Structure formats: structure tokens, C-alpha cells
mmCIF file of C-alpha atoms and ligand atoms in Angstrom:
data_model
loop_
_atom_site.group_PDB
_atom_site.id
_atom_site.type_symbol
_atom_site.label_atom_id
_atom_site.label_comp_id
_atom_site.label_asym_id
_atom_site.label_seq_id
_atom_site.Cartn_x
_atom_site.Cartn_y
_atom_site.Cartn_z
ATOM 1 C CA MET A 266 28.354 60.225 -53.443
ATOM 2 C CA LYS A 267 25.511 60.187 -56.038
ATOM 3 C CA THR A 268 22.989 57.169 -55.958
ATOM 4 C CA TYR A 269 21.478 56.016 -59.318
ATOM 5 C CA SER A 270 19.214 53.105 -59.915
ATOM 6 C CA LYS A 271 20.193 50.245 -62.295
ATOM 7 C CA ILE A 272 18.274 47.354 -63.796
ATOM 8 C CA ALA A 273 19.708 44.391 -61.942
ATOM 9 C CA GLY A 274 17.487 41.758 -63.379
ATOM 10 C CA ILE A 275 14.925 41.149 -66.187
ATOM 11 C CA GLY A 276 12.593 38.386 -67.106
ATOM 12 C CA LYS A 277 9.580 38.004 -69.538
ATOM 13 C CA TYR A 278 6.667 35.621 -69.797
ATOM 14 C CA LEU A 279 4.506 35.064 -73.093
ATOM 15 C CA PRO A 280 1.645 32.679 -73.108
ATOM 16 C CA SER A 281 2.051 29.609 -75.297
ATOM 17 C CA TYR A 282 -1.124 30.144 -77.645
ATOM 18 C CA VAL A 283 -0.234 31.828 -80.958
ATOM 19 C CA MET A 284 -3.003 33.730 -82.511
ATOM 20 C CA THR A 285 -2.337 34.381 -85.884
ATOM 21 C CA ASN A 286 -3.857 36.977 -88.295
ATOM 22 C CA ASN A 287 -5.373 34.384 -90.357
ATOM 23 C CA GLU A 288 -7.158 32.874 -87.297
ATOM 24 C CA LEU A 289 -8.711 36.203 -86.436
ATOM 25 C CA THR A 290 -10.377 36.137 -89.949
ATOM 26 C CA ASN A 291 -12.527 33.580 -88.440
ATOM 27 C CA TYR A 292 -14.215 35.990 -86.183
ATOM 28 C CA MET A 293 -14.256 39.253 -88.179
ATOM 29 C CA ASP A 294 -13.826 40.737 -91.408
ATOM 30 C CA THR A 295 -9.905 41.219 -91.727
ATOM 31 C CA SER A 296 -7.011 39.775 -93.665
ATOM 32 C CA ASP A 297 -3.631 38.900 -92.774
ATOM 33 C CA GLU A 298 -2.357 41.312 -95.655
ATOM 34 C CA TRP A 299 -4.148 44.351 -94.112
ATOM 35 C CA ILE A 300 -2.980 43.661 -90.511
ATOM 36 C CA GLN A 301 0.570 43.311 -91.573
ATOM 37 C CA GLU A 302 0.580 46.317 -93.870
ATOM 38 C CA ARG A 303 -1.020 48.709 -91.443
ATOM 39 C CA THR A 304 0.864 47.381 -88.271
ATOM 40 C CA GLY A 305 3.769 44.909 -88.983
ATOM 41 C CA ILE A 306 1.820 42.358 -86.818
ATOM 42 C CA LYS A 307 1.925 38.673 -87.907
ATOM 43 C CA GLU A 308 0.919 37.044 -84.634
ATOM 44 C CA ARG A 309 0.121 37.441 -81.026
ATOM 45 C CA ARG A 310 -0.137 35.404 -78.127
ATOM 46 C CA TYR A 311 -3.176 34.713 -76.068
ATOM 47 C CA ALA A 312 -3.217 33.729 -72.405
ATOM 48 C CA LYS A 313 -5.007 30.413 -71.309
ATOM 49 C CA LYS A 314 -8.591 31.493 -70.120
ATOM 50 C CA HIS A 315 -9.480 30.406 -66.703
ATOM 51 C CA GLU A 316 -5.751 29.317 -65.854
ATOM 52 C CA GLU A 317 -3.734 32.526 -66.614
ATOM 53 C CA THR A 318 -4.420 36.188 -65.606
ATOM 54 C CA THR A 319 -2.492 39.382 -65.873
ATOM 55 C CA THR A 320 -1.201 38.836 -62.416
ATOM 56 C CA THR A 321 -0.258 35.289 -62.945
ATOM 57 C CA MET A 322 1.819 36.394 -66.317
ATOM 58 C CA GLY A 323 3.301 39.104 -64.296
ATOM 59 C CA ALA A 324 4.546 36.618 -61.566
ATOM 60 C CA GLU A 325 6.149 34.148 -64.089
ATOM 61 C CA ALA A 326 7.904 37.268 -65.529
ATOM 62 C CA SER A 327 8.881 38.419 -62.034
ATOM 63 C CA LYS A 328 10.478 35.097 -61.096
ATOM 64 C CA LYS A 329 12.696 35.071 -63.830
ATOM 65 C CA ALA A 330 13.725 38.750 -62.969
ATOM 66 C CA ILE A 331 14.262 37.968 -59.426
ATOM 67 C CA GLU A 332 16.265 34.968 -60.377
ATOM 68 C CA SER A 333 18.311 37.037 -63.068
ATOM 69 C CA ALA A 334 19.137 39.654 -60.234
ATOM 70 C CA GLY A 335 20.250 36.887 -57.968
ATOM 71 C CA ILE A 336 18.160 37.905 -54.981
ATOM 72 C CA SER A 337 15.073 36.195 -53.424
ATOM 73 C CA LYS A 338 11.653 37.316 -53.325
ATOM 74 C CA GLU A 339 11.758 38.206 -49.641
ATOM 75 C CA ASP A 340 14.380 40.987 -50.775
ATOM 76 C CA ILE A 341 11.825 43.018 -52.563
ATOM 77 C CA ASP A 342 10.543 46.071 -50.552
ATOM 78 C CA PHE A 343 8.303 47.631 -53.364
ATOM 79 C CA ILE A 344 6.163 46.192 -56.147
ATOM 80 C CA ILE A 345 5.109 48.416 -58.970
ATOM 81 C CA PHE A 346 2.442 46.965 -61.253
ATOM 82 C CA ALA A 347 1.688 48.640 -64.427
ATOM 83 C CA THR A 348 -1.410 47.482 -66.542
ATOM 84 C CA LEU A 349 -4.689 48.542 -68.170
ATOM 85 C CA SER A 350 -6.145 44.938 -68.061
ATOM 86 C CA PRO A 351 -6.153 44.022 -64.540
ATOM 87 C CA ASP A 352 -7.613 40.892 -62.733
ATOM 88 C CA TYR A 353 -9.931 42.919 -60.874
ATOM 89 C CA TYR A 354 -11.375 46.658 -61.119
ATOM 90 C CA PHE A 355 -10.166 46.530 -57.507
ATOM 91 C CA PRO A 356 -7.813 45.770 -55.540
ATOM 92 C CA GLY A 357 -5.010 46.218 -57.919
ATOM 93 C CA CYS A 358 -2.545 43.666 -59.439
ATOM 94 C CA GLY A 359 0.279 44.793 -57.150
ATOM 95 C CA VAL A 360 -1.248 43.098 -54.051
ATOM 96 C CA LEU A 361 -2.318 39.897 -56.047
ATOM 97 C CA LEU A 362 1.248 39.590 -57.326
ATOM 98 C CA GLN A 363 2.686 39.954 -53.725
ATOM 99 C CA ARG A 364 0.318 37.014 -53.060
ATOM 100 C CA GLU A 365 1.070 35.156 -55.982
ATOM 101 C CA LEU A 366 4.983 35.303 -55.188
ATOM 102 C CA GLY A 367 4.261 34.342 -51.698
ATOM 103 C CA ILE A 368 5.870 37.602 -50.285
ATOM 104 C CA THR A 369 4.365 37.668 -46.952
ATOM 105 C CA LYS A 370 6.273 40.539 -45.396
ATOM 106 C CA SER A 371 3.921 43.476 -45.222
ATOM 107 C CA GLU A 372 6.946 46.008 -45.525
ATOM 108 C CA CYS A 373 6.713 45.298 -49.164
ATOM 109 C CA ALA A 374 4.488 47.972 -50.523
ATOM 110 C CA ALA A 375 2.502 47.529 -53.551
ATOM 111 C CA LEU A 376 1.479 50.125 -56.222
ATOM 112 C CA ASP A 377 -0.646 49.967 -59.372
ATOM 113 C CA ILE A 378 0.082 52.345 -62.403
ATOM 114 C CA ARG A 379 -2.506 53.102 -64.650
ATOM 115 C CA ASN A 380 -0.718 54.720 -67.439
ATOM 116 C CA GLN A 381 -1.584 52.162 -70.110
ATOM 117 C CA CYS A 382 1.318 52.005 -73.009
ATOM 118 C CA SER A 383 3.552 54.499 -70.970
ATOM 119 C CA GLY A 384 2.877 52.539 -67.889
ATOM 120 C CA PHE A 385 6.316 50.846 -67.858
ATOM 121 C CA VAL A 386 8.313 54.021 -68.313
ATOM 122 C CA TYR A 387 6.031 55.851 -65.607
ATOM 123 C CA GLY A 388 7.068 53.002 -63.314
ATOM 124 C CA LEU A 389 10.520 53.187 -64.139
ATOM 125 C CA SER A 390 10.475 56.830 -63.279
ATOM 126 C CA VAL A 391 8.757 56.249 -59.955
ATOM 127 C CA ALA A 392 10.937 53.373 -59.027
ATOM 128 C CA ASP A 393 14.038 55.546 -59.956
ATOM 129 C CA GLN A 394 12.943 58.313 -57.465
ATOM 130 C CA PHE A 395 12.373 55.806 -54.546
ATOM 131 C CA ILE A 396 15.695 54.087 -54.944
ATOM 132 C CA LYS A 397 17.516 57.693 -55.437
ATOM 133 C CA THR A 398 15.913 58.914 -51.992
ATOM 134 C CA GLY A 399 17.331 55.636 -50.203
ATOM 135 C CA MET A 400 13.721 54.558 -49.470
ATOM 136 C CA TYR A 401 13.943 51.185 -51.322
ATOM 137 C CA LYS A 402 16.684 48.763 -52.218
ATOM 138 C CA ASN A 403 14.923 46.170 -54.441
ATOM 139 C CA ILE A 404 12.055 47.212 -56.560
ATOM 140 C CA LEU A 405 10.191 44.854 -58.665
ATOM 141 C CA LEU A 406 8.439 46.710 -61.703
ATOM 142 C CA VAL A 407 6.111 44.579 -63.730
ATOM 143 C CA GLY A 408 4.180 45.344 -66.899
ATOM 144 C CA ALA A 409 1.583 42.839 -67.993
ATOM 145 C CA GLU A 410 -1.426 42.763 -69.887
ATOM 146 C CA MET A 411 -4.268 40.253 -70.700
ATOM 147 C CA HIS A 412 -6.090 41.883 -73.553
ATOM 148 C CA SER A 413 -7.677 38.914 -75.037
ATOM 149 C CA MET A 414 -10.286 38.703 -72.567
ATOM 150 C CA GLY A 415 -11.716 41.952 -73.207
ATOM 151 C CA LEU A 416 -11.696 42.614 -76.890
ATOM 152 C CA ASP A 417 -14.631 42.869 -79.246
ATOM 153 C CA TYR A 418 -13.917 40.037 -81.900
ATOM 154 C CA SER A 419 -16.804 41.335 -84.249
ATOM 155 C CA THR A 420 -15.815 43.238 -87.288
ATOM 156 C CA GLU A 421 -16.899 46.412 -85.433
ATOM 157 C CA GLY A 422 -13.945 46.033 -82.952
ATOM 158 C CA ARG A 423 -11.369 44.953 -85.695
ATOM 159 C CA THR A 424 -9.328 48.073 -85.677
ATOM 160 C CA VAL A 425 -8.436 47.660 -81.977
ATOM 161 C CA THR A 426 -8.743 43.951 -81.608
ATOM 162 C CA VAL A 427 -6.136 42.892 -84.302
ATOM 163 C CA ILE A 428 -3.260 45.001 -82.685
ATOM 164 C CA PHE A 429 -3.480 43.586 -79.117
ATOM 165 C CA GLY A 430 -1.734 40.767 -77.417
ATOM 166 C CA ASP A 431 -1.124 39.316 -74.070
ATOM 167 C CA GLY A 432 2.165 38.945 -72.096
ATOM 168 C CA ALA A 433 4.372 40.223 -69.336
ATOM 169 C CA GLY A 434 7.748 41.571 -68.473
ATOM 170 C CA ALA A 435 9.543 42.606 -65.098
ATOM 171 C CA VAL A 436 12.744 44.215 -63.993
ATOM 172 C CA ILE A 437 14.541 44.570 -60.430
ATOM 173 C CA LEU A 438 15.933 48.075 -59.834
ATOM 174 C CA GLN A 439 18.503 48.534 -57.317
ATOM 175 C CA PRO A 440 20.810 51.204 -56.097
ATOM 176 C CA THR A 441 24.328 51.836 -57.542
ATOM 177 C CA ASN A 442 26.848 54.687 -57.178
ATOM 178 C CA ASP A 443 28.014 53.943 -60.734
ATOM 179 C CA GLU A 444 26.617 56.375 -63.249
ATOM 180 C CA ASN A 445 27.907 53.931 -65.954
ATOM 181 C CA GLU A 446 25.285 51.356 -65.010
ATOM 182 C CA GLY A 447 22.405 53.432 -64.053
ATOM 183 C CA ILE A 448 19.285 55.253 -65.180
ATOM 184 C CA LEU A 449 20.430 58.686 -66.435
ATOM 185 C CA THR A 450 17.206 60.272 -66.902
ATOM 186 C CA THR A 451 13.405 59.811 -67.171
ATOM 187 C CA HIS A 452 10.880 62.224 -68.695
ATOM 188 C CA LEU A 453 7.039 62.095 -68.306
ATOM 189 C CA HIS A 454 4.301 63.802 -70.032
ATOM 190 C CA SER A 455 0.612 63.796 -69.994
ATOM 191 C CA ASP A 456 -2.290 65.837 -71.761
ATOM 192 C CA GLY A 457 -5.935 64.699 -71.073
ATOM 193 C CA THR A 458 -7.406 66.699 -73.820
ATOM 194 C CA HIS A 459 -8.062 63.464 -75.716
ATOM 195 C CA ALA A 460 -8.679 61.029 -72.615
ATOM 196 C CA GLU A 461 -11.629 59.362 -74.673
ATOM 197 C CA GLU A 462 -9.869 58.818 -77.870
ATOM 198 C CA LEU A 463 -8.171 55.579 -76.629
ATOM 199 C CA ALA A 464 -10.194 54.462 -73.802
ATOM 200 C CA MET A 465 -12.053 51.832 -72.259
ATOM 201 C CA ILE A 466 -14.831 54.268 -70.890
ATOM 202 C CA SER A 467 -17.277 51.716 -69.075
ATOM 203 C CA PRO A 468 -17.929 50.736 -66.525
ATOM 204 C CA GLY A 469 -17.147 53.609 -64.570
ATOM 205 C CA SER A 470 -18.442 56.600 -62.376
ATOM 206 C CA HIS A 471 -18.681 58.926 -65.311
ATOM 207 C CA GLY A 472 -22.430 58.423 -65.533
ATOM 208 C CA GLY A 473 -22.574 59.758 -69.000
ATOM 209 C CA LYS A 474 -20.698 62.965 -68.181
ATOM 210 C CA HIS A 475 -17.775 63.832 -70.734
ATOM 211 C CA LEU A 476 -19.826 61.954 -73.608
ATOM 212 C CA GLY A 477 -23.303 62.504 -73.465
ATOM 213 C CA LYS A 478 -25.810 60.404 -71.433
ATOM 214 C CA ASP A 479 -27.842 58.986 -74.464
ATOM 215 C CA LYS A 480 -24.826 56.940 -75.854
ATOM 216 C CA PHE A 481 -25.095 54.940 -72.537
ATOM 217 C CA GLY A 482 -28.577 54.599 -72.064
ATOM 218 C CA PHE A 483 -28.476 56.040 -68.656
ATOM 219 C CA GLU A 484 -31.898 56.562 -67.128
ATOM 220 C CA GLU A 485 -32.942 58.903 -64.308
ATOM 221 C CA THR A 486 -34.553 56.307 -62.180
ATOM 222 C CA GLY A 487 -33.250 57.625 -58.787
ATOM 223 C CA ASN A 488 -31.488 54.594 -58.339
ATOM 224 C CA PRO A 489 -27.811 55.259 -58.194
ATOM 225 C CA GLY A 490 -27.056 51.783 -59.091
ATOM 226 C CA ASP A 491 -28.203 52.119 -62.449
ATOM 227 C CA ILE A 492 -25.551 54.081 -63.770
ATOM 228 C CA PHE A 493 -22.615 51.910 -63.483
ATOM 229 C CA VAL A 494 -23.399 49.244 -66.153
ATOM 230 C CA THR A 495 -26.440 49.444 -68.149
ATOM 231 C CA GLN A 496 -27.900 46.824 -70.432
ATOM 232 C CA LYS A 497 -27.392 49.247 -73.320
ATOM 233 C CA MET A 498 -23.794 49.326 -72.643
ATOM 234 C CA LEU A 499 -23.700 45.602 -72.988
ATOM 235 C CA ASP A 500 -25.855 45.628 -76.163
ATOM 236 C CA ASP A 501 -23.848 48.383 -77.893
ATOM 237 C CA GLY A 502 -20.546 46.574 -77.080
ATOM 238 C CA LEU A 503 -19.357 49.678 -74.957
ATOM 239 C CA LEU A 504 -17.603 47.435 -72.500
ATOM 240 C CA PHE A 505 -14.739 47.348 -75.049
ATOM 241 C CA PRO A 506 -11.598 49.428 -75.742
ATOM 242 C CA ASN A 507 -12.058 52.178 -78.276
ATOM 243 C CA MET A 508 -9.665 54.038 -80.336
ATOM 244 C CA ASN A 509 -9.381 56.948 -82.788
ATOM 245 C CA GLY A 510 -6.310 55.149 -84.431
ATOM 246 C CA GLN A 511 -5.523 58.029 -86.844
ATOM 247 C CA LEU A 512 -5.379 60.559 -84.080
ATOM 248 C CA VAL A 513 -3.212 58.184 -81.844
ATOM 249 C CA PHE A 514 -1.072 57.559 -84.670
ATOM 250 C CA LYS A 515 -0.572 61.144 -85.547
ATOM 251 C CA THR A 516 0.052 62.470 -82.277
ATOM 252 C CA ALA A 517 2.560 59.327 -81.357
ATOM 253 C CA VAL A 518 4.893 60.264 -84.269
ATOM 254 C CA THR A 519 5.112 63.762 -82.880
ATOM 255 C CA LYS A 520 5.459 62.943 -79.160
ATOM 256 C CA PHE A 521 7.870 60.001 -79.460
ATOM 257 C CA PRO A 522 10.771 62.124 -81.159
ATOM 258 C CA GLU A 523 10.184 65.146 -78.943
ATOM 259 C CA VAL A 524 10.456 63.349 -75.651
ATOM 260 C CA ILE A 525 13.456 61.300 -76.606
ATOM 261 C CA GLN A 526 15.083 64.635 -77.820
ATOM 262 C CA GLU A 527 14.140 65.895 -74.124
ATOM 263 C CA ALA A 528 16.319 62.946 -72.534
ATOM 264 C CA LEU A 529 19.226 63.389 -74.976
ATOM 265 C CA GLN A 530 19.271 67.133 -74.367
ATOM 266 C CA LYS A 531 19.277 66.637 -70.622
ATOM 267 C CA THR A 532 22.187 64.329 -70.710
ATOM 268 C CA GLY A 533 23.929 66.157 -73.413
ATOM 269 C CA LYS A 534 23.886 63.092 -75.653
ATOM 270 C CA SER A 535 23.180 62.747 -79.431
ATOM 271 C CA PRO A 536 21.062 60.004 -81.146
ATOM 272 C CA SER A 537 24.353 58.488 -82.542
ATOM 273 C CA GLU A 538 25.425 57.476 -78.958
ATOM 274 C CA ILE A 539 22.241 55.421 -78.675
ATOM 275 C CA ASP A 540 23.195 51.631 -78.601
ATOM 276 C CA MET A 541 19.854 50.290 -78.394
ATOM 277 C CA PHE A 542 16.239 51.993 -78.789
ATOM 278 C CA ILE A 543 13.409 50.054 -77.735
ATOM 279 C CA PRO A 544 10.071 51.808 -78.502
ATOM 280 C CA HIS A 545 6.658 50.733 -77.124
ATOM 281 C CA GLN A 546 5.497 48.407 -79.645
ATOM 282 C CA ALA A 547 2.391 50.262 -80.796
ATOM 283 C CA ASN A 548 2.715 49.859 -84.481
ATOM 284 C CA LEU A 549 5.794 49.027 -86.564
ATOM 285 C CA ARG A 550 5.140 52.011 -88.926
ATOM 286 C CA ILE A 551 5.426 54.285 -85.878
ATOM 287 C CA ALA A 552 8.480 52.620 -84.773
ATOM 288 C CA SER A 553 10.128 52.838 -87.941
ATOM 289 C CA PHE A 554 9.139 56.555 -88.434
ATOM 290 C CA VAL A 555 10.727 57.499 -85.051
ATOM 291 C CA GLN A 556 13.968 55.345 -85.968
ATOM 292 C CA LYS A 557 14.189 57.423 -89.275
ATOM 293 C CA GLN A 558 13.597 60.644 -87.265
ATOM 294 C CA LEU A 559 16.536 59.693 -84.948
ATOM 295 C CA GLY A 560 18.711 58.394 -87.755
ATOM 296 C CA LEU A 561 19.295 55.007 -86.223
ATOM 297 C CA SER A 562 20.489 52.018 -88.072
ATOM 298 C CA ASP A 563 18.312 48.821 -87.915
ATOM 299 C CA ASP A 564 20.832 47.068 -85.716
ATOM 300 C CA LYS A 565 20.135 49.955 -83.059
ATOM 301 C CA VAL A 566 16.310 49.535 -82.719
ATOM 302 C CA TYR A 567 14.619 46.259 -81.274
ATOM 303 C CA ASN A 568 11.204 45.377 -82.649
ATOM 304 C CA ASN A 569 9.046 42.310 -81.925
ATOM 305 C CA ILE A 570 5.515 43.474 -82.484
ATOM 306 C CA GLN A 571 5.500 41.050 -85.388
ATOM 307 C CA LYS A 572 5.159 38.191 -82.951
ATOM 308 C CA TYR A 573 3.501 39.647 -80.198
ATOM 309 C CA GLY A 574 1.332 42.479 -81.274
ATOM 310 C CA ASN A 575 0.860 45.507 -78.852
ATOM 311 C CA THR A 576 1.150 44.360 -75.100
ATOM 312 C CA THR A 577 0.824 47.822 -73.881
ATOM 313 C CA ALA A 578 2.466 48.165 -70.642
ATOM 314 C CA ALA A 579 4.217 44.742 -71.221
ATOM 315 C CA SER A 580 5.657 45.685 -74.560
ATOM 316 C CA ILE A 581 8.739 47.657 -73.500
ATOM 317 C CA PRO A 582 10.227 45.133 -70.720
ATOM 318 C CA ILE A 583 9.215 42.212 -73.162
ATOM 319 C CA ALA A 584 11.026 43.748 -76.022
ATOM 320 C CA LEU A 585 14.098 44.828 -73.778
ATOM 321 C CA CYS A 586 14.324 41.380 -72.079
ATOM 322 C CA GLU A 587 14.334 39.612 -75.450
ATOM 323 C CA ALA A 588 17.055 41.786 -76.909
ATOM 324 C CA TYR A 589 19.146 41.188 -73.916
ATOM 325 C CA GLU A 590 18.547 37.428 -74.134
ATOM 326 C CA LEU A 591 19.758 37.760 -77.760
ATOM 327 C CA GLY A 592 23.046 39.715 -76.895
ATOM 328 C CA LYS A 593 21.601 42.828 -78.656
ATOM 329 C CA VAL A 594 21.898 44.702 -75.432
ATOM 330 C CA LYS A 595 25.176 44.471 -73.586
ATOM 331 C CA LYS A 596 26.597 45.639 -70.369
ATOM 332 C CA GLY A 597 27.666 49.540 -70.640
ATOM 333 C CA ASP A 598 25.247 50.089 -73.754
ATOM 334 C CA LEU A 599 23.231 53.202 -73.751
ATOM 335 C CA VAL A 600 19.732 52.174 -73.846
ATOM 336 C CA CYS A 601 16.657 54.447 -74.845
ATOM 337 C CA LEU A 602 13.191 53.562 -73.941
ATOM 338 C CA ALA A 603 10.139 55.586 -75.038
ATOM 339 C CA ALA A 604 6.304 55.114 -75.229
ATOM 340 C CA PHE A 605 3.133 56.982 -75.919
ATOM 341 C CA GLY A 606 -0.484 55.923 -75.557
ATOM 342 C CA SER A 607 -3.758 56.409 -73.793
ATOM 343 C CA GLY A 608 -4.286 59.466 -71.762
ATOM 344 C CA PHE A 609 -2.605 60.715 -73.621
ATOM 345 C CA THR A 610 0.541 60.004 -71.692
ATOM 346 C CA TRP A 611 4.214 59.592 -72.988
ATOM 347 C CA GLY A 612 7.472 59.356 -71.689
ATOM 348 C CA SER A 613 11.105 58.369 -72.049
ATOM 349 C CA ALA A 614 14.090 57.081 -70.268
ATOM 350 C CA LEU A 615 17.958 56.917 -71.208
ATOM 351 C CA LEU A 616 19.959 54.342 -69.042
ATOM 352 C CA ASN A 617 23.207 52.686 -68.874
ATOM 353 C CA TRP A 618 22.668 48.855 -69.154
ATOM 354 C CA ALA A 619 24.167 47.122 -66.124
ATOM 355 C CA ILE A 620 24.042 43.457 -66.577
HETATM 356 O O1 UT7 B 2012 -0.408 51.360 -77.936
HETATM 357 C C1 UT7 B 2012 -1.548 52.234 -77.770
HETATM 358 C C2 UT7 B 2012 -1.072 53.411 -78.717
HETATM 359 N N1 UT7 B 2012 -1.912 52.745 -80.050
HETATM 360 C C3 UT7 B 2012 -1.383 53.222 -81.288
HETATM 361 O O2 UT7 B 2012 -0.391 53.726 -81.163
HETATM 362 C C4 UT7 B 2012 -2.208 52.801 -82.461
HETATM 363 C C5 UT7 B 2012 -2.109 53.781 -83.533
HETATM 364 N N2 UT7 B 2012 -2.860 53.688 -84.560
HETATM 365 C C6 UT7 B 2012 -2.537 52.803 -85.565
HETATM 366 O O3 UT7 B 2012 -1.728 51.928 -85.359
HETATM 367 C C7 UT7 B 2012 -3.585 52.684 -86.737
HETATM 368 O O4 UT7 B 2012 -4.469 53.768 -86.723
HETATM 369 C C8 UT7 B 2012 -4.184 51.275 -86.757
HETATM 370 C C9 UT7 B 2012 -3.430 50.245 -87.106
HETATM 371 C C10 UT7 B 2012 -5.204 51.108 -85.417
HETATM 372 C C11 UT7 B 2012 -5.277 51.420 -87.951
HETATM 373 O O5 UT7 B 2012 -4.609 51.824 -89.227
HETATM 374 P P1 UT7 B 2012 -5.314 53.085 -89.986
HETATM 375 O O6 UT7 B 2012 -4.258 52.878 -91.187
HETATM 376 O O7 UT7 B 2012 -5.148 54.191 -89.324
HETATM 377 O O8 UT7 B 2012 -6.510 52.496 -90.540
HETATM 378 P P2 UT7 B 2012 -7.923 53.400 -90.380
HETATM 379 O O9 UT7 B 2012 -8.414 53.334 -89.151
HETATM 380 O O10 UT7 B 2012 -7.818 54.706 -91.057
HETATM 381 O O11 UT7 B 2012 -8.781 52.606 -91.389
HETATM 382 C C12 UT7 B 2012 -8.578 52.385 -92.718
HETATM 383 C C13 UT7 B 2012 -9.406 51.425 -93.356
HETATM 384 C C14 UT7 B 2012 -10.838 51.589 -93.116
HETATM 385 O O12 UT7 B 2012 -11.747 51.172 -94.112
HETATM 386 P P3 UT7 B 2012 -12.381 52.282 -95.380
HETATM 387 O O13 UT7 B 2012 -13.167 53.238 -94.380
HETATM 388 O O14 UT7 B 2012 -11.142 53.040 -95.752
HETATM 389 O O15 UT7 B 2012 -13.007 51.520 -96.226
HETATM 390 C C15 UT7 B 2012 -11.153 50.641 -91.969
HETATM 391 O O16 UT7 B 2012 -12.655 50.142 -91.856
HETATM 392 O O17 UT7 B 2012 -9.221 50.223 -92.959
HETATM 393 C C16 UT7 B 2012 -10.175 49.526 -92.379
HETATM 394 N N3 UT7 B 2012 -9.872 48.591 -91.335
HETATM 395 C C17 UT7 B 2012 -9.619 47.319 -91.332
HETATM 396 N N4 UT7 B 2012 -9.757 46.549 -92.281
HETATM 397 C C18 UT7 B 2012 -9.322 45.149 -92.150
HETATM 398 C C19 UT7 B 2012 -9.578 49.086 -90.033
HETATM 399 N N5 UT7 B 2012 -9.210 47.922 -89.337
HETATM 400 C C20 UT7 B 2012 -9.264 46.843 -90.220
HETATM 401 C C21 UT7 B 2012 -8.873 45.471 -89.848
HETATM 402 N N6 UT7 B 2012 -8.940 44.720 -90.998
HETATM 403 N N7 UT7 B 2012 -8.379 45.063 -88.953
#
């Protein structure tokens, strides 16, 4: 009998502070009108500094997912944590989440995924393989981000800063023999050609390679410690994410439809059979373009970027959870997930909704 993976529980967490577009105008030269017109975003949530972290938000979402699946934390045998804004450079958030949840058994392994916007889809695919081989029975997959601590709030950083928000989403994956409640297919892609076009490149081990030494003020002093973080990096604001927005936009609108078609073809399904499409919430204009390409009506797509901004690895599980809570995703529905982002990496998944 064939084994599939099913989403058996889901949860989300959004911090309470609402950062509106208007409030951002206190820090940078931008406007509510520009942000809404170019991105669809009206507001985003920010975590409480010194109290909340990527891991603690992930833990809140996880507790709800665990409860929703009707299991106990001790049942979890594998944690997958996708984020680009971890609590520490290392160790990863997976082990911190294990500690935060109070999971004491060391048989529960923890893995961190660094695939940015497509981190959740990558994590879903990894979890699916481990479930199908029979290695794990209860996998906790989390996407969480705390962007607000690491953005450039000057006008120079406005293109990136206005789009990002904080939050977390989590799912529990379990085995099933019933195809009608399982993940049907996942498709993953990457292309490192444009790695630096959407990246936070410092601090890191590159020492100026890839981009030219002068940009970072690296000095040949013979002291290996000089190259990790330089004063010039701090002065020039190089410790912030940077993005070639137009290139990312143009590539995204090509890759989203391609990778969704790949999943449809693999399963012999047509776009009209999709009951709910949840795209990574990068930009409402990207989501609308993809929706049009697929010929989907508004009730078959769920977007919430208007309220939460782009929460990177957390955006799909947050939107999926909200759509489920609102009754827009029902047991037996064919759900399509797709993401594109930094790397570049992109991916899709088609699944039958199980709960
Ligand atoms: O989830 C990860 C993947 N990320 C994405 O998918 C993001 C994809 N890219 C985008 O969503 C869009 O490129 C952005 C929303 C980031 C930017 O929108 P855009 O329409 O591509 O704007 P642009 O960068 O071409 O800038 C157009 C103008 C510029 O002014 P000039 O040179 O025409 O005078 C910018 O300086 O808009 C200006 N601008 C802003 N103005 C007010 C850029 N950011 C802002 C801002 N507020 N926040």
C-alpha cells in the first residue's frame, strides 16, 4: 500500500503590533499610496523586541498546529524550521524551537532550511520524503520570520523595508494511505546565477569574493578576523538585505506559472481543478498575475499580504492557516502552493486537504 503525507494540523502566530504604511513614513520617504499601489500592502505586524524572536513566534504557531493535529509535543520526531531571520547565525532555530517547546527526547531531530521565500515549500517536500520512506511519523514544519529587527529604516532601504513583516506558521505532517488526503506532488528548483540580487551578503565568509573587495572595505592586514564584519560594512549599511526588485519581479512572474504547470502535468490535473491556490505573499501584483495566467476566479486564491506584508518562509503557512480557519479550504479540496524568492529558489506543491 502506498504511503502519502498529509497535513494533519496547522497553526499560525502574528505578533500584535500593527505597523501601518503611514507609520513607516515617519522613518523614510515613502507613502501609503505608493506601497499599496506597488505591493498591495496596507500594514504588517512587528514582533515585540527583546520579548519575541523568530523561534518564540515559531513556537506559538507550533503549539496551535500540535493541538490542531490532536497530538502531544512528545509525539514529534522531526522538526524542520525554515527562516532567513534566525535568532542566531548558528545554531539554527530548529534546536531552539525544540527547547522552547520543551521536547526533551533527543530522537527528535531538528533541521534548518535556508531557502527564504520558498523555504516552506522546500520543507514540505523534505518532510514528504521522510514520511514516505517511513522514517518519521509526526513532522513539525515551521516557517517563521522576524524581519523587523534587521531592516534599513532609512530612505535608502525603503524598497525592501516596506514589503516585509513578521510572523509564523506551522503544520504537522503524518503518514496516510489515502491519496485523497495526501500530498500528491512537490517540485523544487534553484538557480544561483542571481544569488546576490536578493540577499543579505554580510556578515559572511565571502571576504569580498563574488562582489569586489572595495565595496566592503576589506583590508589585507593579515589578520583573518578582519574580514567577517568591517566598520565600513556598518557605515555603509551593508548588513541589511538588498534586492533588485525588478529582476525578482520579472523572474517570479515567469517561474510561478512554470512550476505550477509542472505540478499539474505530473498529476494530470488542470488549473480548473484547483480549489484553492495559496501563493507565497511576495507582492499582490505577482499573485494577481499568476492567478490570471491560471484562469482562477477570486474565490480560488487566498491572499493576505494586505494585512501582514511579505513574511517570507512564513507567508504560505500563515495564509493557508487563515484560509482554513475562514472555511475557505475544506477537507478534500485540491490545494496548490507555490513560491519564488531569494537564491533564486522556487517550488510548488499540490495536495488534497485532509482536515
Ligand atoms: O518575497 C521575496 C521575493 N521578493 C519579491 O518578489 C519582490 C519583487 N519585487 C517587487 O515586488 C517590486 O519590485 C517592489 C515592490 C520591491 C518595488 O516596486 P517597483 O515597481 O519595482 O519599483 P522600483 O524599484 O522600480 O522603483 C520605482 C520608483 C523609484 O523611483 P524613481 O527612480 O522612478 O524616481 C524608486 O526610488 O519608486 C521608488 N521607490 C519608492 N517610493 C516610495 C522605491 N521604493 C519606494 C517606496 N516608497 N517604498
